[in-house]
């Protein structure tokens, strides 16, 4: 049996082989794909060659490796071996060792030198050199430079592989091992042995629980300073899920004490001491009684600094009111519309402001104003709004973007101009953005829609990439749900009152008889009464109890079907997944109604869920390589059995707006049924018909901004079904999950300070 297995280094199945050729390398990620010649294997595999992939650096030719992993069938490229760990094969015979040491792995070591080393040190030459490099001093005729090069090469080649194998014992994968080795090199295992909590501070994504488990095995004290410090970092990382940018210091101490569960050994003062120490080392930031992760503190600080810089560069030439009125008159004739006073004011301000925030509820004409701004700006600066009039795409002066694919698609459809997601605009490659302060965007005017969904990290990255001379329009509705990520950027910008803004209040669609718009504004303005729920041509409130809810929803959908309504136009929105009227149960019942089991309709069971051809599904994660993103809704168009494709693997094919994406079984968790989706997932989207269940069992989630967001998703018809008491309790409940953010203070410090500096004594006379 293989000597590595005999030594007990790795008992998992392996493939032993040599490199034939490197197929692909991503140096930044250390991700590689290679074809190897199989010399030996304990896997059930008979072929002489295999493609391997994983997080490893370039392999050397004529060098034998052990690869530990699992076989997977790629949709396009067939059977591949995913490597979880690997190690260079070190021969145990003298001849093998001489060949190994004289290989390309060891620059400057020829066969003659290798023979001299092996003859003198024997078959355990490698371990002797690694454990005691001075042993080379006893070999006559070996130059000092050769000794140093040999030791260095051995340490480099053996170091990472030893780290990978050792970390695998703690279920730490190859990708994380790459990160760890990149930071610590050969001292990685030494750090792990002495203080695993150090990984939490310095390795992104290394969890506190993993470090804590390893530390317990090593016998580290529960009051170890680094355990406390790692606990502080973990608590702050966890609060990001609640949208916080910082924690008040007292709250942070309280949560750390609960996490570490060692109140006899720890006190508040001992934690405060560690926090102060971490602040000195810049691993956390303490300021004015607040505790920040550095990335979040600098995101707020960086965003406000960029905003200040852009605002300092004033618009070159202001457009006179007379000239603008003339241009607007022409646009009104072309579009056969008439702008209201608020809308004209918004266009005027957007043309003359470096940065403007445009807000307003549904039906106030935000889209009409955006189109007016684009046309007016184009007319003033003699710029075409047709991208085809420009030789280069980069010459097109207008940038339209939004945080999600569906929101970008809506923006593009409403303006008839190209629009992309912010991530795509900035060139996100899964690791970093291509566009930043060093390589900024090209253009003259950028419009960012659905800005309430943008968190402080993304806002900071976006504004880094916006050049000083570009004008910016931020569009959003502050009464909708805040971003999923940390911060409440739109809300903080508005409450600071330091950025020019226009709020559209006049409702135009309400004049056309839209009860949906009226209800949304009644909720927004706290004017909702039982009369607001009276039936109208585009609105119904159907009273029913929780036990009747599923039957009520299925009856509504069934009647719509009988009337010939396209069921793809109907979207059920709910706030919770688990309950007898939650998203999971509603999806199950609607599937039975809309897409029932038949002999001719293929299906596949995944966990407790059955997927069938014809099912509506929603994407749950970004897959930029396939052109689908979190929140995209599609339809299952095919299910293939293992024996029906060249990959010999079960597949589900989903069509997203005519783009077909193939999923294999391990990717089935990337989507779920979408007959009913969460209100959070619906943000940035609109649907012709919305059914909104509201019952008391949702009480934990029922909040004014959540219900307002759900109602404003409907374009043509809204049906609320449930309990009126639960609905009114919900719209009267303000979201008490106030986010800890300090962007407003950053803005005040930078922008108000500048205003004070510009004052002279004469301003006070």
XYZ file of C-alpha atoms in Angstrom:
765
model
C 0.000 0.000 0.000
C 1.002 3.596 -0.612
C 3.490 5.001 1.913
C 1.441 8.140 2.536
C -1.508 6.056 3.594
C 0.799 3.860 5.672
C 1.985 6.962 7.503
C -1.640 7.865 8.208
C -1.342 11.312 6.627
C -4.501 10.887 4.612
C -6.843 7.934 4.604
C -9.270 9.250 2.005
C -9.350 7.909 -1.530
C -6.750 9.362 -3.864
C -5.478 9.572 -7.409
C -1.723 9.421 -7.950
C -0.464 10.967 -11.162
C 1.665 13.395 -13.163
C 0.742 16.567 -14.997
C 0.007 16.283 -18.711
C -1.011 19.927 -19.195
C -2.510 22.900 -17.365
C -5.912 23.738 -18.848
C -6.825 26.874 -16.865
C -5.341 29.040 -14.118
C -6.750 31.946 -12.112
C -3.697 33.259 -10.310
C -5.661 35.638 -8.086
C -7.884 32.833 -6.774
C -5.227 30.061 -7.108
C -7.918 28.102 -8.929
C -6.627 25.654 -11.550
C -7.844 22.994 -13.972
C -5.358 20.407 -15.266
C -5.196 17.093 -17.082
C -3.106 14.412 -15.380
C -1.853 10.964 -16.263
C -3.147 8.452 -13.711
C -0.432 6.200 -12.240
C -2.390 4.684 -9.377
C -5.716 5.251 -7.621
C -7.951 3.884 -4.885
C -10.981 5.421 -6.637
C -13.300 3.322 -8.802
C -11.748 4.702 -11.971
C -10.196 2.791 -14.870
C -9.172 5.549 -17.308
C -5.512 6.504 -17.833
C -6.149 10.262 -17.838
C -8.424 12.554 -15.813
C -9.199 16.281 -15.555
C -8.724 17.684 -12.053
C -9.834 21.063 -10.702
C -9.437 22.882 -7.418
C -7.598 25.564 -5.487
C -3.971 24.714 -6.208
C -1.113 26.511 -7.903
C 0.592 25.460 -11.148
C 1.753 21.823 -11.049
C 5.243 20.866 -12.164
C 5.842 18.515 -15.094
C 7.472 15.125 -14.401
C 6.499 15.446 -10.735
C 4.156 12.899 -9.160
C 1.333 14.056 -6.855
C -1.341 12.532 -4.678
C -4.747 14.182 -5.168
C -7.553 13.673 -2.638
C -11.080 14.618 -3.673
C -14.345 13.521 -5.266
C -15.577 12.852 -8.784
C -18.156 15.244 -10.247
C -19.818 15.396 -13.662
C -19.619 18.838 -15.245
C -22.585 19.758 -17.451
C -20.364 20.663 -20.425
C -16.995 19.033 -19.744
C -17.959 15.671 -18.314
C -16.279 13.744 -15.477
C -13.833 15.782 -13.382
C -12.012 15.185 -10.104
C -12.527 18.034 -7.613
C -9.388 18.236 -5.464
C -9.823 18.901 -1.736
C -6.166 18.307 -0.797
C -2.976 17.255 -2.542
C 0.635 16.339 -1.793
C 3.801 15.801 -3.783
C 4.876 12.150 -3.929
C 8.275 11.715 -2.319
C 10.005 8.484 -3.365
C 11.269 6.177 -0.627
C 14.107 4.584 -2.588
C 17.534 6.152 -3.149
C 17.121 6.209 -6.931
C 13.680 7.762 -6.595
C 14.965 10.432 -4.205
C 17.827 11.304 -6.551
C 15.371 11.735 -9.455
C 13.074 13.823 -7.239
C 15.811 16.188 -5.965
C 17.266 16.642 -9.459
C 13.841 17.487 -10.969
C 12.677 20.948 -12.073
C 11.281 21.513 -8.597
C 14.797 22.176 -7.337
C 16.530 24.827 -9.399
C 20.320 24.397 -9.610
C 20.357 20.867 -8.156
C 21.630 18.394 -10.739
C 21.870 14.610 -10.531
C 25.439 14.745 -9.233
C 24.510 17.004 -6.281
C 21.309 15.067 -5.584
C 23.265 11.794 -5.499
C 25.774 13.306 -3.075
C 22.945 14.471 -0.730
C 21.066 11.149 -0.794
C 24.212 9.029 -0.354
C 25.206 11.090 2.678
C 21.760 11.472 4.351
C 20.085 8.256 3.244
C 16.458 7.519 2.391
C 15.175 9.968 5.049
C 17.087 12.852 3.440
C 13.989 15.053 2.941
C 12.774 14.937 6.544
C 16.335 15.438 7.844
C 16.839 18.583 5.743
C 13.421 20.015 6.692
C 13.879 19.317 10.410
C 17.580 20.260 10.593
C 18.879 22.260 7.586
C 22.378 22.281 9.196
C 22.754 18.602 8.306
C 23.782 19.762 4.804
C 26.934 21.341 6.309
C 28.422 17.857 6.765
C 28.291 17.099 3.024
C 31.700 17.861 1.488
C 31.845 20.117 -1.581
C 28.286 21.468 -1.250
C 28.267 25.234 -1.885
C 26.537 27.565 0.558
C 24.214 28.944 -2.189
C 23.220 25.398 -3.223
C 22.389 24.468 0.381
C 20.228 27.583 0.812
C 18.428 26.995 -2.482
C 17.737 23.342 -1.659
C 16.346 24.145 1.806
C 14.223 27.006 0.429
C 12.787 24.879 -2.410
C 11.971 21.998 -0.069
C 10.238 24.306 2.385
C 8.206 25.932 -0.388
C 7.135 22.662 -1.973
C 6.436 20.773 1.206
C 5.106 23.700 3.263
C 1.767 24.317 1.569
C 1.027 20.620 1.108
C 1.666 19.912 4.784
C -0.624 22.788 5.714
C -3.402 21.454 3.449
C -3.220 17.930 4.846
C -3.102 19.137 8.457
C -5.993 21.576 8.082
C -8.104 18.879 6.420
C -8.168 17.106 9.819
C -10.305 20.038 11.066
C -12.565 19.927 7.962
C -10.911 23.057 6.584
C -11.078 22.935 2.783
C -8.488 23.639 0.120
C -9.769 27.145 -0.720
C -9.563 28.256 2.912
C -6.154 26.544 3.187
C -4.986 28.692 0.259
C -6.076 31.836 2.101
C -4.364 30.703 5.292
C -1.093 29.784 3.578
C -1.069 33.050 1.633
C -1.083 34.974 4.921
C 1.159 32.800 7.114
C 3.238 30.703 4.701
C 5.213 28.040 6.600
C 4.183 29.383 10.010
C 0.503 28.553 9.336
C 0.483 25.388 11.456
C 2.535 27.001 14.183
C -0.068 29.785 14.458
C -2.861 27.207 14.515
C -1.180 25.279 17.324
C -0.427 28.352 19.426
C -3.572 30.414 18.822
C -6.283 29.391 16.324
C -8.221 32.587 17.137
C -5.645 34.569 15.178
C -7.186 33.082 12.017
C -10.499 34.845 12.849
C -8.754 38.227 12.830
C -6.621 37.794 9.747
C -8.366 35.281 7.463
C -11.582 36.501 5.849
C -14.375 33.982 6.295
C -12.688 31.879 9.000
C -15.414 31.317 11.596
C -15.250 31.806 15.354
C -16.879 28.427 16.058
C -14.194 26.585 14.059
C -11.428 28.412 15.922
C -13.181 27.831 19.256
C -13.476 24.088 18.618
C -9.785 23.802 17.705
C -8.820 25.913 20.730
C -10.746 23.585 23.053
C -8.808 20.628 21.650
C -5.575 22.547 22.268
C -6.613 23.349 25.854
C -6.644 27.144 25.502
C -8.255 29.034 28.374
C -11.837 30.333 27.978
C -10.534 33.721 29.129
C -7.659 33.798 26.636
C -7.364 37.405 25.329
C -7.543 36.273 21.715
C -10.702 34.274 22.403
C -12.301 37.443 23.737
C -11.008 39.420 20.771
C -12.218 36.860 18.242
C -15.589 36.875 20.028
C -15.804 40.660 19.585
C -15.093 40.337 15.856
C -17.640 37.526 15.495
C -20.376 39.510 17.278
C -19.830 42.472 14.955
C -19.830 40.223 11.888
C -23.085 38.641 13.038
C -24.855 42.003 13.501
C -24.249 42.784 9.827
C -27.155 40.379 9.172
C -29.403 42.881 11.000
C -28.110 45.745 8.857
C -25.936 47.375 11.526
C -22.754 49.270 10.693
C -21.617 49.426 14.326
C -22.694 48.385 17.816
C -22.870 50.676 20.839
C -20.018 49.606 23.095
C -22.318 48.473 25.955
C -24.368 46.318 23.564
C -21.190 44.833 22.089
C -19.862 43.898 25.549
C -23.216 42.344 26.495
C -23.325 40.185 23.348
C -19.696 39.090 23.740
C -20.345 37.962 27.319
C -23.328 35.898 26.135
C -21.320 34.377 23.283
C -18.283 33.354 25.335
C -20.448 31.889 28.107
C -17.781 32.280 30.772
C -19.156 34.870 33.179
C -17.184 33.516 36.127
C -13.875 34.029 34.322
C -14.819 37.211 32.395
C -16.001 40.675 33.372
C -17.203 43.695 31.413
C -13.967 45.522 32.203
C -11.852 42.655 30.798
C -13.790 42.814 27.527
C -13.504 46.620 27.392
C -9.767 46.214 27.877
C -9.554 43.853 24.891
C -11.703 46.184 22.762
C -9.337 49.048 23.525
C -6.364 46.866 22.616
C -8.007 45.832 19.308
C -8.660 49.489 18.582
C -4.970 50.298 19.103
C -4.072 47.507 16.667
C -6.701 48.773 14.142
C -8.428 45.393 14.133
C -11.584 47.124 15.333
C -12.426 50.811 15.496
C -13.704 52.480 18.671
C -15.136 55.941 18.199
C -17.566 57.935 20.328
C -18.835 54.880 22.202
C -19.285 52.812 19.036
C -17.509 49.654 17.893
C -16.984 49.115 14.152
C -15.453 46.531 11.886
C -12.853 48.562 9.950
C -14.384 47.696 6.557
C -17.714 49.230 7.570
C -16.239 52.324 9.221
C -14.129 53.053 6.163
C -17.050 52.287 3.818
C -19.094 55.075 5.434
C -16.077 57.362 5.618
C -15.007 56.609 2.027
C -18.515 57.035 0.608
C -18.996 60.412 2.291
C -15.525 61.554 1.143
C -16.276 60.622 -2.476
C -19.644 62.347 -2.266
C -17.941 65.504 -1.012
C -15.378 65.370 -3.832
C -18.080 64.998 -6.509
C -20.166 67.828 -5.002
C -17.125 70.131 -4.977
C -16.921 69.919 -8.790
C -19.832 72.095 -9.761
C -21.741 71.756 -13.033
C -19.808 73.644 -15.717
C -22.674 75.690 -17.103
C -26.055 76.236 -15.495
C -29.014 76.068 -17.850
C -31.217 79.158 -17.770
C -34.853 78.673 -16.805
C -36.000 80.100 -20.149
C -33.828 77.684 -22.118
C -34.993 74.693 -20.071
C -38.660 75.651 -20.432
C -38.187 75.811 -24.200
C -36.559 72.345 -24.269
C -39.231 70.881 -21.969
C -41.930 72.291 -24.227
C -40.463 70.415 -27.194
C -40.234 67.178 -25.139
C -43.866 67.543 -24.000
C -44.999 67.876 -27.607
C -42.968 64.846 -28.683
C -44.193 62.696 -25.783
C -47.757 64.115 -25.754
C -47.627 64.777 -22.018
C -47.498 67.703 -19.634
C -45.081 67.789 -16.707
C -46.459 68.866 -13.336
C -44.823 71.616 -11.289
C -42.994 69.105 -9.064
C -41.794 67.118 -12.062
C -40.476 70.212 -13.874
C -38.690 71.279 -10.680
C -37.100 67.809 -10.429
C -35.842 67.962 -14.031
C -34.499 71.494 -13.491
C -32.660 70.486 -10.310
C -31.275 67.291 -11.867
C -29.812 69.225 -14.807
C -28.063 71.791 -12.581
C -27.015 69.563 -9.612
C -23.892 67.414 -9.373
C -25.814 64.952 -7.175
C -29.597 64.775 -6.777
C -31.842 62.366 -4.891
C -35.256 61.800 -6.488
C -37.819 60.140 -4.233
C -41.538 59.534 -4.321
C -44.123 56.861 -3.826
C -45.830 54.838 -6.567
C -47.702 56.757 -9.252
C -45.840 60.043 -8.671
C -44.091 59.839 -12.049
C -40.475 59.026 -11.133
C -40.033 57.156 -14.435
C -41.550 60.071 -16.380
C -39.101 62.429 -14.679
C -36.096 60.143 -15.398
C -36.990 60.112 -19.103
C -37.436 63.886 -19.037
C -34.013 64.378 -17.411
C -32.331 62.197 -20.039
C -34.015 63.961 -22.961
C -33.383 67.448 -21.543
C -29.724 66.698 -20.761
C -29.254 65.283 -24.251
C -30.843 68.364 -25.875
C -28.811 70.841 -23.777
C -25.490 69.128 -24.522
C -26.325 68.023 -28.084
C -25.994 64.340 -27.145
C -27.902 61.541 -28.812
C -29.868 59.098 -26.665
C -29.409 56.375 -29.270
C -26.443 54.112 -28.373
C -26.122 53.173 -32.065
C -25.032 56.729 -32.871
C -21.740 56.132 -31.058
C -18.822 54.221 -32.586
C -17.809 52.840 -29.196
C -20.074 51.622 -26.398
C -17.850 53.483 -23.941
C -18.644 56.793 -25.695
C -22.346 56.591 -24.751
C -22.678 59.370 -22.133
C -25.526 57.906 -20.048
C -25.163 55.117 -17.477
C -28.322 53.466 -16.128
C -27.962 50.952 -13.310
C -29.855 49.244 -10.479
C -28.970 46.784 -7.695
C -30.830 43.754 -9.123
C -31.291 42.210 -12.558
C -35.078 42.630 -12.491
C -34.814 46.285 -11.408
C -32.262 46.953 -14.181
C -34.576 45.274 -16.694
C -37.515 47.454 -15.592
C -35.364 50.586 -15.896
C -34.265 49.574 -19.381
C -37.838 48.810 -20.485
C -39.183 52.118 -19.172
C -36.423 54.284 -20.703
C -35.698 52.195 -23.831
C -32.000 52.532 -22.956
C -29.466 49.889 -21.839
C -29.330 49.324 -18.069
C -27.226 46.869 -16.062
C -26.804 45.773 -12.466
C -24.323 47.696 -10.321
C -22.162 44.593 -9.950
C -21.972 44.116 -13.700
C -21.317 47.835 -14.242
C -18.357 47.710 -11.857
C -17.010 44.447 -13.326
C -17.477 42.151 -10.329
C -15.530 38.925 -10.961
C -16.611 37.095 -7.810
C -13.589 38.382 -5.918
C -13.188 42.098 -6.612
C -14.427 44.967 -8.782
C -12.599 45.946 -11.973
C -13.803 49.545 -11.688
C -12.587 51.654 -8.769
C -10.861 54.977 -8.046
C -7.943 53.924 -10.272
C -10.071 52.856 -13.263
C -13.281 54.846 -13.166
C -16.449 54.727 -15.220
C -16.743 56.666 -18.476
C -19.747 58.874 -19.155
C -21.386 62.129 -18.193
C -24.563 61.217 -16.317
C -25.334 58.184 -14.136
C -28.796 57.188 -12.890
C -29.036 54.650 -10.052
C -32.571 53.296 -9.585
C -33.947 51.477 -6.503
C -31.200 53.075 -4.411
C -32.936 52.112 -1.144
C -31.714 48.543 -1.857
C -28.028 49.584 -1.988
C -25.990 48.841 1.158
C -23.035 50.917 2.368
C -20.397 48.529 0.971
C -21.843 48.649 -2.538
C -22.500 52.406 -2.339
C -18.853 52.979 -1.414
C -17.569 50.815 -4.291
C -19.927 52.506 -6.741
C -18.909 56.034 -5.774
C -15.210 55.136 -5.910
C -15.767 54.420 -9.600
C -17.727 57.623 -10.334
C -15.401 60.351 -11.686
C -15.511 63.847 -10.177
C -16.998 65.427 -13.316
C -19.945 63.010 -13.648
C -23.460 64.030 -12.593
C -25.385 61.606 -10.385
C -29.106 60.918 -9.956
C -30.134 58.558 -7.137
C -33.728 57.327 -7.382
C -35.667 55.464 -4.712
C -38.549 55.248 -2.282
C -37.391 55.668 1.305
C -40.552 54.044 2.668
C -39.664 50.675 1.159
C -37.581 48.031 2.919
C -33.926 48.982 3.505
C -31.021 47.091 1.949
C -30.421 43.476 2.910
C -26.773 44.370 3.613
C -25.484 46.822 6.258
C -26.513 50.463 6.377
C -29.512 52.518 5.286
C -27.796 54.731 2.759
C -30.785 56.410 1.083
C -32.487 57.127 4.398
C -29.288 58.571 5.920
C -28.625 60.763 2.870
C -32.133 62.218 3.054
C -32.167 62.735 6.818
C -28.809 64.547 6.669
C -30.477 67.225 4.466
C -27.042 67.920 2.991
C -27.648 66.446 -0.467
C -30.015 68.173 -2.920
C -33.254 66.197 -3.173
C -36.713 66.376 -4.691
C -39.688 64.449 -3.360
C -42.583 63.842 -5.746
C -45.845 63.930 -3.797
C -48.502 64.499 -6.453
C -49.993 61.169 -7.473
C -50.877 60.926 -11.171
C -52.053 57.332 -11.432
C -54.460 57.945 -8.540
C -56.195 60.527 -10.735
C -56.635 57.735 -13.260
C -58.506 55.752 -10.596
C -55.814 53.474 -9.164
C -56.936 52.162 -5.793
C -53.544 50.407 -5.381
C -51.738 53.753 -5.535
C -54.253 55.357 -3.179
C -53.835 52.555 -0.619
C -50.024 52.784 -0.820
C -50.138 56.522 -0.134
C -52.698 56.110 2.658
C -50.236 53.698 4.332
C -47.269 55.985 3.603
C -49.037 59.010 5.115
C -50.641 57.103 8.047
C -54.137 57.823 6.678
C -55.304 54.237 6.198
C -58.847 53.522 7.466
C -61.277 50.612 6.947
C -62.691 52.625 4.044
C -59.243 52.377 2.353
C -59.894 48.640 1.954
C -63.184 49.035 0.070
C -63.413 47.065 -3.172
C -62.495 48.722 -6.446
C -61.792 47.655 -10.030
C -58.094 46.984 -9.253
C -58.331 46.085 -5.554
C -60.042 43.589 -3.253
C -59.688 42.663 0.400
C -61.060 39.173 1.054
C -61.566 38.364 4.717
C -60.557 34.867 5.765
C -58.978 33.086 8.734
C -55.591 31.384 8.711
C -57.193 27.958 8.321
C -59.076 29.223 5.251
C -56.095 31.023 3.688
C -54.731 28.260 1.408
C -58.222 27.544 0.098
C -58.829 31.242 -0.494
C -55.592 31.686 -2.506
C -56.161 28.558 -4.611
C -59.758 29.645 -5.308
C -58.575 33.088 -6.521
C -55.975 31.503 -8.802
C -58.472 28.945 -10.115
C -61.015 31.662 -10.984
C -58.304 33.656 -12.754
C -57.481 30.565 -14.809
C -61.140 30.058 -15.714
C -61.299 33.691 -16.894
C -58.348 33.061 -19.221
C -55.833 35.138 -17.249
C -52.200 34.142 -17.807
C -51.173 32.553 -14.499
C -47.620 33.855 -15.019
C -49.073 37.332 -14.416
C -50.099 36.329 -10.880
C -47.589 36.513 -8.047
C -48.302 35.578 -4.429
C -46.130 37.454 -1.903
C -45.755 36.428 1.738
C -43.436 37.492 4.562
C -42.550 34.083 6.066
C -41.458 30.637 4.888
C -42.534 28.460 7.800
C -46.129 28.257 9.017
C -49.275 26.640 7.720
C -49.752 29.710 5.522
C -46.058 30.312 4.805
C -44.296 30.459 1.453
C -43.337 26.766 1.474
C -46.901 25.533 2.047
C -48.463 28.001 -0.417
C -45.989 26.897 -3.111
C -46.845 23.258 -2.485
C -50.603 23.841 -2.803
C -50.334 26.114 -5.849
C -48.138 23.583 -7.622
C -50.879 20.962 -7.099
C -53.371 23.352 -8.702
C -51.314 24.933 -11.488
C -48.884 22.155 -12.385
C -50.209 18.827 -11.030
C -48.621 15.418 -11.424
C -49.356 13.701 -14.738
C -47.979 10.638 -16.504
C -46.464 12.740 -19.269
C -44.986 15.485 -17.067
C -41.549 14.641 -15.712
C -40.663 15.344 -12.112
C -37.799 14.938 -9.656
C -37.798 14.931 -5.859
C -35.272 17.119 -4.025
C -35.384 16.786 -0.221
C -39.119 17.274 0.538
C -39.859 19.221 -2.647
C -40.984 17.919 -6.041
C -39.988 19.840 -9.176
C -41.887 19.289 -12.434
C -41.532 20.470 -16.001
C -43.645 23.637 -16.172
C -42.925 24.769 -12.600
C -42.229 28.439 -11.964
C -38.989 28.879 -9.978
C -36.876 31.724 -8.585
C -33.071 31.923 -8.605
C -31.617 32.250 -5.080
C -27.952 33.031 -5.820
C -25.979 34.982 -8.414
C -24.629 32.892 -11.310
C -22.970 35.579 -13.475
C -21.318 32.943 -15.673
C -24.811 31.811 -16.755
C -26.316 35.294 -16.887
C -28.813 34.643 -14.058
C -29.011 36.477 -10.766
C -30.619 36.306 -7.345
C -34.336 37.071 -7.781
C -34.673 36.091 -11.453
C -37.846 34.090 -12.129
C -37.932 31.299 -14.714
C -39.688 28.093 -15.730
C -38.500 24.495 -15.703
C -38.590 23.449 -19.367
C -36.895 20.031 -19.200
C -35.734 17.290 -16.840
C -33.154 14.805 -18.120
C -32.346 11.405 -16.642
C -28.731 10.245 -16.198
C -28.805 8.050 -19.309
C -30.175 10.806 -21.547
C -27.164 13.097 -21.815
C -23.449 12.776 -22.495
C -22.650 13.883 -18.942
C -24.519 10.860 -17.520
C -26.050 13.051 -14.843
C -29.571 14.097 -13.916
C -30.290 17.665 -15.064
C -32.982 20.330 -14.720
C -33.171 22.972 -17.466
C -34.690 26.354 -16.523
C -35.609 29.080 -18.998
C -35.098 32.689 -17.842
C -36.449 35.089 -20.492
C -35.458 32.623 -23.227
C -31.996 32.054 -21.685
C -31.752 28.372 -20.772
C -29.585 27.339 -17.823
C -28.731 23.713 -17.008
C -28.533 22.628 -13.345
C -27.122 19.364 -12.007
C -28.354 17.865 -8.742
C -25.785 19.552 -6.499
C -27.029 22.913 -7.865
C -30.734 22.315 -7.179
C -30.478 24.381 -3.976
C -29.800 27.429 -6.183
C -33.526 27.769 -6.941
C -36.945 27.152 -5.391
C -40.612 27.313 -6.388
C -41.879 30.809 -7.179
C -45.659 30.533 -7.188
C -45.226 32.362 -3.881
C -42.056 34.338 -3.053
C -40.942 36.456 -0.114
C -41.671 40.186 -0.055
C -37.935 40.805 0.385
C -37.201 38.834 -2.821
C -39.839 40.840 -4.707
C -38.206 44.208 -4.038
C -37.191 45.908 -7.277
C -39.792 43.908 -9.259
C -43.358 44.549 -10.413
C -46.107 42.042 -11.242
C -49.432 42.562 -13.060
C -51.443 40.837 -10.305
C -50.336 40.445 -6.677
C -52.035 38.271 -4.051
C -50.966 39.225 -0.534
C -51.946 36.979 2.404
C -51.979 38.746 5.798
C -52.726 36.794 8.988
C -51.894 37.091 12.684
C -49.368 34.242 12.555
C -47.150 36.583 10.504
C -47.058 39.039 13.445
C -43.273 38.831 13.858
C -42.777 40.140 10.329
C -45.765 42.426 9.789
C -44.402 45.972 9.601
C -45.466 49.131 7.795
C -42.501 49.160 5.374
C -42.907 45.446 4.572
C -46.605 45.753 3.672
C -45.984 49.008 1.784
C -43.267 47.285 -0.267
C -45.579 44.346 -1.053
C -48.475 46.564 -2.123
C -46.285 48.683 -4.407
C -45.181 45.560 -6.344
C -48.609 45.313 -8.046
C -49.102 47.067 -11.383
C -52.689 46.264 -12.341
C -54.472 44.368 -9.588
C -53.986 43.728 -5.863
C -55.855 41.160 -3.798
C -55.207 41.100 -0.049
C -56.680 38.103 1.732
C -56.682 37.497 5.453
C -57.487 39.287 8.680
C -58.194 43.037 8.723
C -56.973 43.302 12.326
C -53.625 41.767 11.379
C -53.352 44.135 8.394
C -54.018 47.272 10.476
C -51.681 46.111 13.244
C -49.013 45.643 10.603
C -49.318 49.058 8.941
C -49.370 50.739 12.349
C -46.203 48.934 13.457
C -43.056 50.844 12.601
C -39.995 48.657 12.044
C -38.349 48.763 15.464
C -35.175 47.163 14.142
C -33.445 50.540 13.996
C -30.107 50.160 12.322
C -26.972 51.462 13.961
C -25.411 53.623 11.253
C -23.261 56.768 11.357
C -23.253 57.879 7.713
C -25.253 60.979 8.642
C -22.532 62.033 11.098
C -19.794 61.366 8.514
C -21.635 63.563 6.015
C -22.169 66.323 8.563
C -18.523 66.248 9.574
C -17.294 66.521 5.980
C -19.896 68.717 4.304
C -20.894 71.077 7.144
C -17.238 71.564 8.111
C -16.541 72.673 4.541
C -19.428 75.177 4.722
C -18.040 76.616 7.974
C -14.582 76.968 6.437
C -16.063 79.056 3.640
C -17.623 81.541 6.094
C -15.912 84.839 6.878
C -16.483 87.265 9.791
C -18.662 89.344 7.448
C -21.197 86.505 7.329
C -22.029 87.237 10.983
C -22.311 91.043 10.615
